[in-house]
Amino acid sequence: GAGVSQTPSNKVTEKGKYVELRCDPISGHTALYWYRQSLGQGPEFLIYFQGTGAADDSGLPNDRFFAVRPEGSVSTLKIQRTERGDSAMYLCASSLHTTGELFFGEGSRLTVL
Amino acid sequence: GQNIDQPTEMTATEGAIVQINCTYQTSGFNGLFWYQQHAGEAPTFLSYNVLDGLEEKGRFSSFLSRSKGYSYLLLKELQMKDSASYLCAVRAPGGFKTIFGAGTRLFVKA
């Protein structure tokens, strides 16, 4: 597809469960970002990848959160032992190395009951 | 650390001009972005400033003063569809980490 694709668009889970959120960036974009956004707030930086490696993961809130991008394209954000406070919209974005403009996906809305 | 401040809400009238301010205190600077986000949708890129001055793009203009840590987004000839959140974002040096402010919700009334 032409844009950033995220799946699932909605995920409802129970407290303590494991969740995976997937992001398929725009073809050829080397940088990939994960953000978390709560209602009425701006996107909160979690992690970004340059190619396959995590260039900066300083925004991951704790060790329950982990992200991978094994082949430099698709990325998966993994959340272990989910808590109700993890409920938010998780946004993925990608960018070309040279411009830095972020192209966002439609997001994955996570609800932890 | 990074701190980005924007007004929480603004209201303006259709056809008017509105200026949305953003101030930032960051450990390093490598460009400032403005994004628009309609309710329930993803943010979309509006503008990018890395040097001081005004960048104009149609009805939207963005200004940057690096010495003052200050930017504004100017929207002219407001339309109802401009009702949205406007996000100021700063990119850190040495890479592409981009930090967002909380956003300014703009309400355009008839």
PDB file of N, CA and C in Angstrom, chain A residues 33 35 37 41-43 45 48 56 58 97 99-102 104-105, chain B residues 33 35 37 41-43 45 87 91 95-102:
ATOM      1  N   TYR A  33       9.002   4.888  13.651  1.00  0.00           N
ATOM      2  CA  TYR A  33       8.765   5.421  14.989  1.00  0.00           C
ATOM      3  C   TYR A  33       7.512   4.804  15.601  1.00  0.00           C
ATOM      4  N   TYR A  35       4.798   5.843  18.707  1.00  0.00           N
ATOM      5  CA  TYR A  35       4.321   6.833  19.649  1.00  0.00           C
ATOM      6  C   TYR A  35       3.083   6.284  20.351  1.00  0.00           C
ATOM      7  N   GLN A  37      -0.460   7.830  22.236  1.00  0.00           N
ATOM      8  CA  GLN A  37      -1.229   9.060  22.396  1.00  0.00           C
ATOM      9  C   GLN A  37      -2.484   8.793  23.214  1.00  0.00           C
ATOM     10  N   GLN A  41      -3.968  14.605  24.430  1.00  0.00           N
ATOM     11  CA  GLN A  41      -2.526  14.802  24.571  1.00  0.00           C
ATOM     12  C   GLN A  41      -1.838  14.681  23.218  1.00  0.00           C
ATOM     13  N   GLY A  42      -0.596  15.167  23.150  1.00  0.00           N
ATOM     14  CA  GLY A  42       0.186  14.957  21.947  1.00  0.00           C
ATOM     15  C   GLY A  42       0.796  13.564  21.939  1.00  0.00           C
ATOM     16  N   PRO A  43       1.293  13.124  20.800  1.00  0.00           N
ATOM     17  CA  PRO A  43       1.955  11.817  20.742  1.00  0.00           C
ATOM     18  C   PRO A  43       3.184  11.791  21.655  1.00  0.00           C
ATOM     19  N   PHE A  45       6.654  10.017  22.527  1.00  0.00           N
ATOM     20  CA  PHE A  45       7.679   9.206  21.871  1.00  0.00           C
ATOM     21  C   PHE A  45       7.980   7.947  22.673  1.00  0.00           C
ATOM     22  N   TYR A  48      12.458   4.770  18.237  1.00  0.00           N
ATOM     23  CA  TYR A  48      12.558   4.836  16.796  1.00  0.00           C
ATOM     24  C   TYR A  48      13.699   3.972  16.293  1.00  0.00           C
ATOM     25  N   ASP A  56      16.959   4.828  19.179  1.00  0.00           N
ATOM     26  CA  ASP A  56      16.654   5.513  20.434  1.00  0.00           C
ATOM     27  C   ASP A  56      15.414   4.869  21.033  1.00  0.00           C
ATOM     28  N   SER A  58      14.583   5.477  24.336  1.00  0.00           N
ATOM     29  CA  SER A  58      14.499   6.146  25.635  1.00  0.00           C
ATOM     30  C   SER A  58      13.072   6.419  26.093  1.00  0.00           C
ATOM     31  N   HIS A  97      15.085   9.000   5.246  1.00  0.00           N
ATOM     32  CA  HIS A  97      16.272   9.426   5.984  1.00  0.00           C
ATOM     33  C   HIS A  97      16.556  10.900   5.783  1.00  0.00           C
ATOM     34  N   THR A  99      14.576  13.578   4.931  1.00  0.00           N
ATOM     35  CA  THR A  99      13.658  14.689   5.193  1.00  0.00           C
ATOM     36  C   THR A  99      13.197  14.747   6.643  1.00  0.00           C
ATOM     37  N   GLY A 100      12.929  13.629   7.236  1.00  0.00           N
ATOM     38  CA  GLY A 100      12.465  13.616   8.611  1.00  0.00           C
ATOM     39  C   GLY A 100      10.991  13.856   8.798  1.00  0.00           C
ATOM     40  N   GLU A 101      10.256  14.265   7.731  1.00  0.00           N
ATOM     41  CA  GLU A 101       8.801  14.421   7.862  1.00  0.00           C
ATOM     42  C   GLU A 101       8.201  13.063   8.185  1.00  0.00           C
ATOM     43  N   LEU A 102       7.358  13.010   9.198  1.00  0.00           N
ATOM     44  CA  LEU A 102       6.752  11.756   9.628  1.00  0.00           C
ATOM     45  C   LEU A 102       5.437  11.503   8.908  1.00  0.00           C
ATOM     46  N   PHE A 104       2.247   9.155   9.334  1.00  0.00           N
ATOM     47  CA  PHE A 104       1.639   8.340  10.381  1.00  0.00           C
ATOM     48  C   PHE A 104       0.650   7.334   9.802  1.00  0.00           C
ATOM     49  N   GLY A 105       0.566   6.194  10.474  1.00  0.00           N
ATOM     50  CA  GLY A 105      -0.523   5.261  10.237  1.00  0.00           C
ATOM     51  C   GLY A 105      -1.756   5.705  11.004  1.00  0.00           C
TER      52      GLY A 105
ATOM     53  N   PHE B  33       8.687  21.071  13.533  1.00  0.00           N
ATOM     54  CA  PHE B  33       7.582  20.669  12.662  1.00  0.00           C
ATOM     55  C   PHE B  33       6.257  21.144  13.243  1.00  0.00           C
ATOM     56  N   TYR B  35       2.211  19.794  12.801  1.00  0.00           N
ATOM     57  CA  TYR B  35       1.321  18.775  12.271  1.00  0.00           C
ATOM     58  C   TYR B  35      -0.109  19.152  12.620  1.00  0.00           C
ATOM     59  N   GLN B  37      -3.947  17.510  13.322  1.00  0.00           N
ATOM     60  CA  GLN B  37      -4.599  16.249  13.654  1.00  0.00           C
ATOM     61  C   GLN B  37      -6.086  16.483  13.883  1.00  0.00           C
ATOM     62  N   GLU B  41      -8.236  11.003  13.938  1.00  0.00           N
ATOM     63  CA  GLU B  41      -7.382  10.709  12.791  1.00  0.00           C
ATOM     64  C   GLU B  41      -5.907  10.833  13.181  1.00  0.00           C
ATOM     65  N   ALA B  42      -5.045  10.378  12.269  1.00  0.00           N
ATOM     66  CA  ALA B  42      -3.608  10.473  12.502  1.00  0.00           C
ATOM     67  C   ALA B  42      -3.118  11.883  12.189  1.00  0.00           C
ATOM     68  N   PRO B  43      -2.008  12.304  12.802  1.00  0.00           N
ATOM     69  CA  PRO B  43      -1.418  13.612  12.461  1.00  0.00           C
ATOM     70  C   PRO B  43      -0.934  13.634  11.019  1.00  0.00           C
ATOM     71  N   PHE B  45       1.478  16.119   8.251  1.00  0.00           N
ATOM     72  CA  PHE B  45       2.515  17.133   8.197  1.00  0.00           C
ATOM     73  C   PHE B  45       1.995  18.434   7.589  1.00  0.00           C
ATOM     74  N   LEU B  87      -0.134  20.389  16.336  1.00  0.00           N
ATOM     75  CA  LEU B  87       0.950  19.851  17.146  1.00  0.00           C
ATOM     76  C   LEU B  87       2.277  20.456  16.720  1.00  0.00           C
ATOM     77  N   ARG B  91      12.722  18.181  16.563  1.00  0.00           N
ATOM     78  CA  ARG B  91      13.597  17.045  16.279  1.00  0.00           C
ATOM     79  C   ARG B  91      14.934  17.255  16.971  1.00  0.00           C
ATOM     80  N   GLY B  95      20.033  12.695  14.921  1.00  0.00           N
ATOM     81  CA  GLY B  95      19.164  11.586  14.529  1.00  0.00           C
ATOM     82  C   GLY B  95      17.807  12.119  14.153  1.00  0.00           C
ATOM     83  N   PHE B  96      16.782  11.304  14.345  1.00  0.00           N
ATOM     84  CA  PHE B  96      15.462  11.728  13.914  1.00  0.00           C
ATOM     85  C   PHE B  96      14.417  11.617  15.015  1.00  0.00           C
ATOM     86  N   LYS B  97      14.880  11.536  16.261  1.00  0.00           N
ATOM     87  CA  LYS B  97      13.924  11.509  17.370  1.00  0.00           C
ATOM     88  C   LYS B  97      13.142  12.807  17.352  1.00  0.00           C
ATOM     89  N   THR B  98      11.828  12.720  17.339  1.00  0.00           N
ATOM     90  CA  THR B  98      10.963  13.889  17.253  1.00  0.00           C
ATOM     91  C   THR B  98      10.010  13.877  18.431  1.00  0.00           C
ATOM     92  N   ILE B  99      10.021  14.988  19.175  1.00  0.00           N
ATOM     93  CA  ILE B  99       9.209  15.111  20.389  1.00  0.00           C
ATOM     94  C   ILE B  99       8.073  16.080  20.123  1.00  0.00           C
ATOM     95  N   PHE B 100       6.866  15.702  20.534  1.00  0.00           N
ATOM     96  CA  PHE B 100       5.674  16.506  20.293  1.00  0.00           C
ATOM     97  C   PHE B 100       5.232  17.258  21.547  1.00  0.00           C
ATOM     98  N   GLY B 101       4.675  18.444  21.315  1.00  0.00           N
ATOM     99  CA  GLY B 101       3.956  19.130  22.378  1.00  0.00           C
ATOM    100  C   GLY B 101       2.574  18.514  22.544  1.00  0.00           C
ATOM    101  N   ALA B 102       1.829  19.037  23.522  1.00  0.00           N
ATOM    102  CA  ALA B 102       0.504  18.477  23.814  1.00  0.00           C
ATOM    103  C   ALA B 102      -0.539  18.856  22.774  1.00  0.00           C
TER     104      ALA B 102
END
